[in-house]
Each structure stands twice: as structure tokens, then as C-alpha cells.
GROMACS .gro file of C-alpha atoms in nm:
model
  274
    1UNK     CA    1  -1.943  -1.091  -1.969
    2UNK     CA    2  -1.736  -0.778  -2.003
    3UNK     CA    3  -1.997  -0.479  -2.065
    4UNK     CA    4  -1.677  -0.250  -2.013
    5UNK     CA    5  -1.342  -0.223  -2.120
    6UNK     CA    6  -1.096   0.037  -1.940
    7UNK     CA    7  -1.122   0.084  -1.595
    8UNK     CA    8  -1.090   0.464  -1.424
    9UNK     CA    9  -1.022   0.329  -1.069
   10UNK     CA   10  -0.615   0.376  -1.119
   11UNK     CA   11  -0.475   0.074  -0.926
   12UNK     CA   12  -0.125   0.101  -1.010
   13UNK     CA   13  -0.053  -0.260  -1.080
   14UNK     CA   14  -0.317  -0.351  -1.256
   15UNK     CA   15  -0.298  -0.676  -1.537
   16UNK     CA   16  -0.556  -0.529  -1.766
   17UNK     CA   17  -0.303  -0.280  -1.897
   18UNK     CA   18  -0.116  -0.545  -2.032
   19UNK     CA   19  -0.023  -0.528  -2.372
   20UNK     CA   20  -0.137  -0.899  -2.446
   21UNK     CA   21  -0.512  -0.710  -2.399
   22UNK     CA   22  -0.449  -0.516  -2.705
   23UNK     CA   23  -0.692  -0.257  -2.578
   24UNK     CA   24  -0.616   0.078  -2.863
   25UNK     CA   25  -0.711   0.339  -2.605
   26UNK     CA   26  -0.629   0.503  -2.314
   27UNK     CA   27  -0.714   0.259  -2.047
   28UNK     CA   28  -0.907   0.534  -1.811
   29UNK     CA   29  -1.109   0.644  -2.144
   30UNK     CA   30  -1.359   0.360  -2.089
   31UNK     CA   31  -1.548   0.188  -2.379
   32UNK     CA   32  -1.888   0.090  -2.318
   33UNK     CA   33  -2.015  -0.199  -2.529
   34UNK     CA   34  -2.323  -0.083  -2.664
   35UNK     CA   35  -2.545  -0.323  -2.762
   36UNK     CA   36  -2.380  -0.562  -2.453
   37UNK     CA   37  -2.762  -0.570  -2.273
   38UNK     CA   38  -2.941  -0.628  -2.624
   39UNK     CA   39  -2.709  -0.966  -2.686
   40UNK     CA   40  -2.711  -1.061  -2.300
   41UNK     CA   41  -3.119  -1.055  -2.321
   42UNK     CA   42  -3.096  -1.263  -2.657
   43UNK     CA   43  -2.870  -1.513  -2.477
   44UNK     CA   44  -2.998  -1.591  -2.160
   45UNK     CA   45  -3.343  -1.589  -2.304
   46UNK     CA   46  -3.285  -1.859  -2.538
   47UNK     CA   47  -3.041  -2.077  -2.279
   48UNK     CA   48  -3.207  -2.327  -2.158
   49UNK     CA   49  -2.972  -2.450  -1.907
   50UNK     CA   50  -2.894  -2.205  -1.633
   51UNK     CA   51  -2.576  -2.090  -1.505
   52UNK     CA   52  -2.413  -1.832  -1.323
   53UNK     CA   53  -2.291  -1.533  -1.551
   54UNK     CA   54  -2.021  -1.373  -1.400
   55UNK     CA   55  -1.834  -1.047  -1.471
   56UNK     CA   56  -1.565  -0.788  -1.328
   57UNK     CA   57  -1.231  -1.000  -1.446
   58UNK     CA   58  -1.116  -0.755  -1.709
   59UNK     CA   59  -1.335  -0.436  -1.595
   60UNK     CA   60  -1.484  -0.330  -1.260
   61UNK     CA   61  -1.829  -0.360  -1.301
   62UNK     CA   62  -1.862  -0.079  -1.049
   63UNK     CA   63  -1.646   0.192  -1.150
   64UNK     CA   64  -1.803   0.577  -1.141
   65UNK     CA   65  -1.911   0.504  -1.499
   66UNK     CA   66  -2.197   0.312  -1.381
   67UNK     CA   67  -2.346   0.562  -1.163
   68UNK     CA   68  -2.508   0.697  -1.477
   69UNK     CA   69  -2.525   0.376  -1.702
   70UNK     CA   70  -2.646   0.169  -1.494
   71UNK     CA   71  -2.553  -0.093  -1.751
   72UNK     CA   72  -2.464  -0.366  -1.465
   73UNK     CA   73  -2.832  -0.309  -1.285
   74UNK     CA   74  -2.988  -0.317  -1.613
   75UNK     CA   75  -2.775  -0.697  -1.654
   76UNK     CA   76  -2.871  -0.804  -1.327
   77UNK     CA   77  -3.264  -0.725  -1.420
   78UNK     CA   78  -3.193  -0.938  -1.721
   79UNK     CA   79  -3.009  -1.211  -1.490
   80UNK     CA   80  -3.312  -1.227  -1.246
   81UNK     CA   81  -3.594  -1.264  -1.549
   82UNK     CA   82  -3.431  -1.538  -1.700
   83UNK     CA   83  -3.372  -1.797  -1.390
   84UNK     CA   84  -2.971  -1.753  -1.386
   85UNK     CA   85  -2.724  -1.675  -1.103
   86UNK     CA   86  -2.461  -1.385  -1.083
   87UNK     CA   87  -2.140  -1.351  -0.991
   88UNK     CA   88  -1.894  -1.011  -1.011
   89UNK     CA   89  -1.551  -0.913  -0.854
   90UNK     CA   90  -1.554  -0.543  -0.726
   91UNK     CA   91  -1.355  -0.321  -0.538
   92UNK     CA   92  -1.645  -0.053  -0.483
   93UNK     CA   93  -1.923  -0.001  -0.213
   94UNK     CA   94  -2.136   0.124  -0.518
   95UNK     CA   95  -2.237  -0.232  -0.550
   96UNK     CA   96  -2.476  -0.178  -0.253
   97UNK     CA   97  -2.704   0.057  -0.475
   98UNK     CA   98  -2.796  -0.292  -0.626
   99UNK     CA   99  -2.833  -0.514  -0.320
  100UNK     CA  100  -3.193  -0.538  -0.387
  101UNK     CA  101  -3.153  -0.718  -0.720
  102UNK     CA  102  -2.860  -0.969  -0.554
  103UNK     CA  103  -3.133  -1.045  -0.271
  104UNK     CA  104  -3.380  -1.139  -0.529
  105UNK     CA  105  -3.100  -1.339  -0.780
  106UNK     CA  106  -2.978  -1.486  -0.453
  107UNK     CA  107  -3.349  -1.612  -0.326
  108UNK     CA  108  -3.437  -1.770  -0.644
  109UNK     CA  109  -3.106  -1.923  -0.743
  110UNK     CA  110  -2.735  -1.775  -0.625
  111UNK     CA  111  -2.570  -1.447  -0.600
  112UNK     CA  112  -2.195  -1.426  -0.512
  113UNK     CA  113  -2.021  -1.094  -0.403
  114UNK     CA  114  -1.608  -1.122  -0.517
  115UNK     CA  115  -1.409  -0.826  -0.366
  116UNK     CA  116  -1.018  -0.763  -0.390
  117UNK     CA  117  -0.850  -0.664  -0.056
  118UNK     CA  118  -0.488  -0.582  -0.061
  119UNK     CA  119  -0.398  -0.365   0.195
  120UNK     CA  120  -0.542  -0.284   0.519
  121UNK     CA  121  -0.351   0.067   0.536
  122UNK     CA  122  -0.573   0.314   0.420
  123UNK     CA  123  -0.308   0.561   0.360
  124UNK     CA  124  -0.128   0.304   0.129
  125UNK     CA  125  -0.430   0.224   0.000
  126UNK     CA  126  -0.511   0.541  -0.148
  127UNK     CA  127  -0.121   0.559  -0.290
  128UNK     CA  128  -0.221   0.218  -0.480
  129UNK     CA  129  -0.576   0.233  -0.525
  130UNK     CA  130  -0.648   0.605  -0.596
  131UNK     CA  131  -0.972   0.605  -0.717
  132UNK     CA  132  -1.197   0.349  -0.539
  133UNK     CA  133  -1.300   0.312  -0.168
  134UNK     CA  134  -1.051   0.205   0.052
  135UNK     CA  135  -1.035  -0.160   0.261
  136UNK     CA  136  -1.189  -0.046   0.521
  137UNK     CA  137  -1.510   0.071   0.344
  138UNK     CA  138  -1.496  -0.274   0.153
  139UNK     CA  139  -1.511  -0.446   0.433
  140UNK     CA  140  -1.814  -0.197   0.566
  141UNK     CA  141  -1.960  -0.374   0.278
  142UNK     CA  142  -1.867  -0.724   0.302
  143UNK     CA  143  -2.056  -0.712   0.625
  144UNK     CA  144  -2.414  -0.587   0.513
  145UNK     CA  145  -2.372  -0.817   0.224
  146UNK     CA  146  -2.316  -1.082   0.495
  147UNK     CA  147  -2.640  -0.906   0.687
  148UNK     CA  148  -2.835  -0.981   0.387
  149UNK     CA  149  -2.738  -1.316   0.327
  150UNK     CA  150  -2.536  -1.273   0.004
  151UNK     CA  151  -2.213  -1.475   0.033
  152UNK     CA  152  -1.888  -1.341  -0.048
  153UNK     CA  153  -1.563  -1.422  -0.159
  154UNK     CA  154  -1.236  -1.229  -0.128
  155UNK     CA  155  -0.932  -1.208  -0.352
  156UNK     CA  156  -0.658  -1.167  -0.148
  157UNK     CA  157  -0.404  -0.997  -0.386
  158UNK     CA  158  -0.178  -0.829  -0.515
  159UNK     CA  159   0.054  -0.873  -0.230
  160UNK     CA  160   0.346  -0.638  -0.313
  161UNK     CA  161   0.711  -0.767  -0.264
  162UNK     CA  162   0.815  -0.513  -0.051
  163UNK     CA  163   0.525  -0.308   0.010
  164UNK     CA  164   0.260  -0.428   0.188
  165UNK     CA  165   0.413  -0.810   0.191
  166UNK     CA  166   0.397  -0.812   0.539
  167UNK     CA  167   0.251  -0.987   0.897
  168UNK     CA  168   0.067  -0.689   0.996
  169UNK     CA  169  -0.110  -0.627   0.666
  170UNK     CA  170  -0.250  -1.015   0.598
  171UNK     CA  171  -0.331  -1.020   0.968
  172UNK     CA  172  -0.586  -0.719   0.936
  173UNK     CA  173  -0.729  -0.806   0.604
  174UNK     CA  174  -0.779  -1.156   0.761
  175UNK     CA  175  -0.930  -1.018   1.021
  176UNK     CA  176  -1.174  -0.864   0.841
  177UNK     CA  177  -1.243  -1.143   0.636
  178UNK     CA  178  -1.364  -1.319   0.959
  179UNK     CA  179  -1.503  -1.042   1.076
  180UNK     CA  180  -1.772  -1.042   0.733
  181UNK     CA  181  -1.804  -1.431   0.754
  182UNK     CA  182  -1.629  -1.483   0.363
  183UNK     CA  183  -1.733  -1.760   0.231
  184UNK     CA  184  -1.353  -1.841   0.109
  185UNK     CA  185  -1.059  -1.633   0.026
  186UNK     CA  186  -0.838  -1.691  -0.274
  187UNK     CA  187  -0.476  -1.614  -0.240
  188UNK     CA  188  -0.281  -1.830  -0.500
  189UNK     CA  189   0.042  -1.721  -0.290
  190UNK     CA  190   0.180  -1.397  -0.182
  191UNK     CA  191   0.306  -1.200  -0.514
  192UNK     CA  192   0.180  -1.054  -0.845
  193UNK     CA  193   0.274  -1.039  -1.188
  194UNK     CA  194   0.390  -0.834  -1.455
  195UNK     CA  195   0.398  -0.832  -1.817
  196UNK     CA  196   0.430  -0.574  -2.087
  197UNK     CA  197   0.238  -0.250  -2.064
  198UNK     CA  198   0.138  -0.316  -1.654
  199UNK     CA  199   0.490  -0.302  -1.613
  200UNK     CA  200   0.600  -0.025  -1.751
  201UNK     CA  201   0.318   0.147  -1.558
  202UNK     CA  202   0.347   0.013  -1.228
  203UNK     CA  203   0.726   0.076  -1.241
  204UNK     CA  204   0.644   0.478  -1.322
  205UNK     CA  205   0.406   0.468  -1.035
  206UNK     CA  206   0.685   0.337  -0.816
  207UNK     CA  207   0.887   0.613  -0.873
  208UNK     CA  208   0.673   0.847  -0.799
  209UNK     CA  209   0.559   0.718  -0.496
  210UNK     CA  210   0.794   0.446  -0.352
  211UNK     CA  211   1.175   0.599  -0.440
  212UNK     CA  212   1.409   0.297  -0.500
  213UNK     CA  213   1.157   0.026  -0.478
  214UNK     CA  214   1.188   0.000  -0.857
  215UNK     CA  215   1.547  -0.083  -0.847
  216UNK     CA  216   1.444  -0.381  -0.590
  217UNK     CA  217   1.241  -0.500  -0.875
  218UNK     CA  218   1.446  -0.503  -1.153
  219UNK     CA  219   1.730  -0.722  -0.928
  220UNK     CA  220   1.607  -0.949  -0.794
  221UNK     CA  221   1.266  -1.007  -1.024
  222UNK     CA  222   1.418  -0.837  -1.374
  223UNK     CA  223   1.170  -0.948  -1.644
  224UNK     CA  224   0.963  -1.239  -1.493
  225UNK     CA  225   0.580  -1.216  -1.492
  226UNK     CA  226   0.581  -1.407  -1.184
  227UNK     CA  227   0.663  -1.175  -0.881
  228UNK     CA  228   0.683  -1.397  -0.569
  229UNK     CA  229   0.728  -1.208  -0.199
  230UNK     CA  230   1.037  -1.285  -0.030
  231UNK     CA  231   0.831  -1.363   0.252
  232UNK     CA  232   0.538  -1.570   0.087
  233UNK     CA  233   0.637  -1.889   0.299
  234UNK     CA  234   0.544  -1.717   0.591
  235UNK     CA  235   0.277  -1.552   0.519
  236UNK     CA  236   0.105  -1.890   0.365
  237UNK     CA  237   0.180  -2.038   0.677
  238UNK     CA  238  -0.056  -1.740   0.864
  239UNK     CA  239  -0.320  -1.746   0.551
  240UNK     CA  240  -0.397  -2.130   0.548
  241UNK     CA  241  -0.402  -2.154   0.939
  242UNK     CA  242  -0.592  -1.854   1.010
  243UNK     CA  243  -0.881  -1.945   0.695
  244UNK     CA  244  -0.849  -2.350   0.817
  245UNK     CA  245  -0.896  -2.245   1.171
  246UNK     CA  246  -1.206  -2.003   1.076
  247UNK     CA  247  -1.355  -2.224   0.855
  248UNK     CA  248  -1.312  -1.997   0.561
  249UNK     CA  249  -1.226  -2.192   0.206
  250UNK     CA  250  -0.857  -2.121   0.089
  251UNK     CA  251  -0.828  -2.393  -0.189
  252UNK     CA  252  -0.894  -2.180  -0.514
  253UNK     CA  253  -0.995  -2.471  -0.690
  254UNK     CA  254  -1.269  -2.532  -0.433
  255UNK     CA  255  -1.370  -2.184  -0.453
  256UNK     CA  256  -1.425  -2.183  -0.822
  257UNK     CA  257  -1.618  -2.467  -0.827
  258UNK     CA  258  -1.872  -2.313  -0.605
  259UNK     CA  259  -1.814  -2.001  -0.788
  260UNK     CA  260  -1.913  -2.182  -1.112
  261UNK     CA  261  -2.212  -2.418  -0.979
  262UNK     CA  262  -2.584  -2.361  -1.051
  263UNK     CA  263  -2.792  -2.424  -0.792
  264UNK     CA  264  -3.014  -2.745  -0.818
  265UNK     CA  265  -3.310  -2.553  -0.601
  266UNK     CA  266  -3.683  -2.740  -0.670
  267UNK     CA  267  -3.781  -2.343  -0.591
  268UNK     CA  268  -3.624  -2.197  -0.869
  269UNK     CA  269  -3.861  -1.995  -1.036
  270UNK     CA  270  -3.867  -1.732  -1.345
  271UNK     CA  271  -4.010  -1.414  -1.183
  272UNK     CA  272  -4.021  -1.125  -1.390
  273UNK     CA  273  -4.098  -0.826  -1.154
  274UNK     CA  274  -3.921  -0.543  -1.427
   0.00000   0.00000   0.00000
């Protein structure tokens, strides 16, 4: 489920400004689907098999927006009433205002916590994540999530061909993923992509910020969507040993299929506490 569309956190290389979206407003101006609840509440009450709803792929479920709203805590009561499981990717410690509800979802049938980390330099972090907390704090939260039994699941990327496509940076977010006890990490390889309308964005952002880097782009990249590091062989050698080693999940496939599976729990109840 998308219950927003636009997101105001400003990551500069973000896929959801892609023109293939065909989204016919500003992208920070965010749209709220009204009547999203009302037709989530109609489905799930007349599903009779359960299964985990998921959200946060197109639009952080978490931006400032719902603060006020509320529309995601308002989904997760529905979530809870009706017997299903949730899952959501965020970048923002605001999901802690609903840990309760995730305890509760997570007791009576599963709760999973996805959370992007991309760079462990907080300075650099606020360059290409403006508007959200920074690693650090994520990973403040990846740990009580962890504390209250909620598993988690980190999405390593984007990994930046010459900006934060480096040892030092996959080391420390590692480390942090250990550090909170992830559940796996998925990391398809070290890159990103581009297409129309991120593109043209990202490269203005680079620009401004990161004089030059643009030209590195356009040479040795030009218009692919498929932005592979220079250095993704070694740094998938570190990722799969460290996450093997630690007993952390790095197959994506693997990860989505535990992502995607119900829980067969004899304990699964309905309760309705709202």
C-alpha cells in the first residue's frame, strides 16, 4: 500500500522522481490518498487469508507529514484488528512513536522494520539525505527495535560511484548492522540507478555539492540506468564475508521470502483493542 505519494525527505538520488512514475506534481508537495484507510479497512476485513501488507517502496511512510496524519498508525490499528502482519521501509526514527502497535502486530503474527543505510558519514549524510535523521540515529533505532524484539532488515544502498563507494563507509554501516542484530541486509551490489527525471535531479544536486563528480558520470556511465561502483568487486567481497561470518542473511531472494511469509502461529488471534 502506498497511502502517500511525494516524499519531503530530499535524498538527492532518489528513483521515485523518475519520470516512468508519472507523478503531475512537485514531488515534495505530497498527496495524501484520502480515502486510503477507508479501502484498507474494507480489504483486510473481508480477506480471509492473511498476509503481510507492506508499504514505504514508493513513499516513506514516515516522513514529517505523518506527525499530524497519523495515517500510517491509523493503518497499523487496522493491520492489528484484522489478524495480518506489517512490513515498511523507513529512513526515520519517527517510526518509534509507533513501536507499541509493531509489538502488538509482532506478538500476534509478524512485524518487520526495513531501513535504508547508505552512508555512515553524518556530514555526507546530511549533503545526501537533507531532511531525515542521519545513520547514526537509524541505527539508535535499529537497536531498540532489536530491544523490543521486532526484527529488522537493512537496505544497503545507494552506494555512490565515487562518493561514498568506499572500505571505510560499508565497514561502519556493517558494523552497525551487527551491532542491531539485522535480521539480513540486502545489497544487490554496490551501485544505483538512474533514469529520466532522478537523473536530471541528482546530476543538479551534484553540482551543487560535489564539483566535477557529474562529469565522472556522464563518461564513464553516460545514459545507463545501471550505475555499477568501480569498486563493487571489492566491496562484495567485504559485504558477503562480513554478513556470512555474522550470521546476517545477504541473499535478497532469501530475504524477501521471509519478508513476504505469513506466519503459521496456532496463537494467532484477532484482538481488537482500538
Amino acid at each position: 500500500m502506498n497511502l502517500y505519494r511525494g516524499c519531503s525527505h530530499g535524498c538527492i538520488y532518489c528513483d521515485s522522481r523518475s519520470s516512468v512514475y508519472q507523478m503531475n506534481h512537485e514531488f515534495e508537495d505530497i498527496e495524501v490518498k484520502e480515502n486510503a484507510l477507508d479501502l484498507l479497512k474494507k480489504s483486510l476485513k473481508n480477506k480471509r487469508q492473511k498476509v503481510m501488507i507492506g508499504t514505504g517502496s514508493m513513499a516513506d511512510p514516515y516522513m514529517p507529514i505523518e506527525k499530524g496524519l497519523e495515517y500510517t498508525r491509523s493503518a497499523l490499528k487496522l493491520i492489528y484488528k484484522y489478524g495480518h502482519g506489517f512490513t515498511c521501509i523507513t529512513k526515520s526514527d519517527l517510526i518509534l512513536r509507533d513501536i507499541d502497535l509493531l509489538k502488538k502486530i509482532n506478538e500476534n503474527t509478524k512485524a518487520v522494520v526495513q531501513m535504508t543505510l547508505t552512508t555512515s558519514d553524518e556530514e555526507l549524510c546530511r549533503i545526501l539525505e537533507p531532511n531525515v535523521c542521519t545513520t547514526k540515529r537509524r541505527a539508535e533505532v535499529l537497536k531498540r527495535l532489536n530491544e523490543n524484539n521486532i526484527p529488522t532488515v537493512v537496505w544497503l544502498c545507494p552506494i555512490l560511484p565515487f562518493i561514498n563507494d568506499n572500505e571505510k563507509n560499508i565497514n561502519q554501516i556493517l558494523d552497525y548492522c551487527i551491532e542491531s542484530d539485522v535480521k539480513g541486509i540486502i545489497c544487490f551490489e554496490m551501485g544505483m540507478t538512474l533514469r529520466d527525471g532522478n537523473r536530471q535531479y541528482f546530476y543538479k544536486k551534484l553540482d551543487e555539492d560535489f564539483p566535477g563528480v557529474k562529469e565522472k558520470y556522464i563518461t564513464h556511465f553516460k545514459s545507463n540506468y545501471h550505475i555499477p561502483s568501480p569498486n563493487n568487486a571489492k566491496l562484495m567481497k567485504i559485504f558477503n564475508k562480513r554478513t556470512s561470518d555474522a550470521g546476517i542473511m545477504n541473499n535478497a531472494s532469501e530475504i524477501f521470502n521471509y519478508l513476504y511469509e505469513f506466519p503459521d502461529k496456532n496463537t494467532t488471534k484477532q484482538s481488537v483493542l482500538f
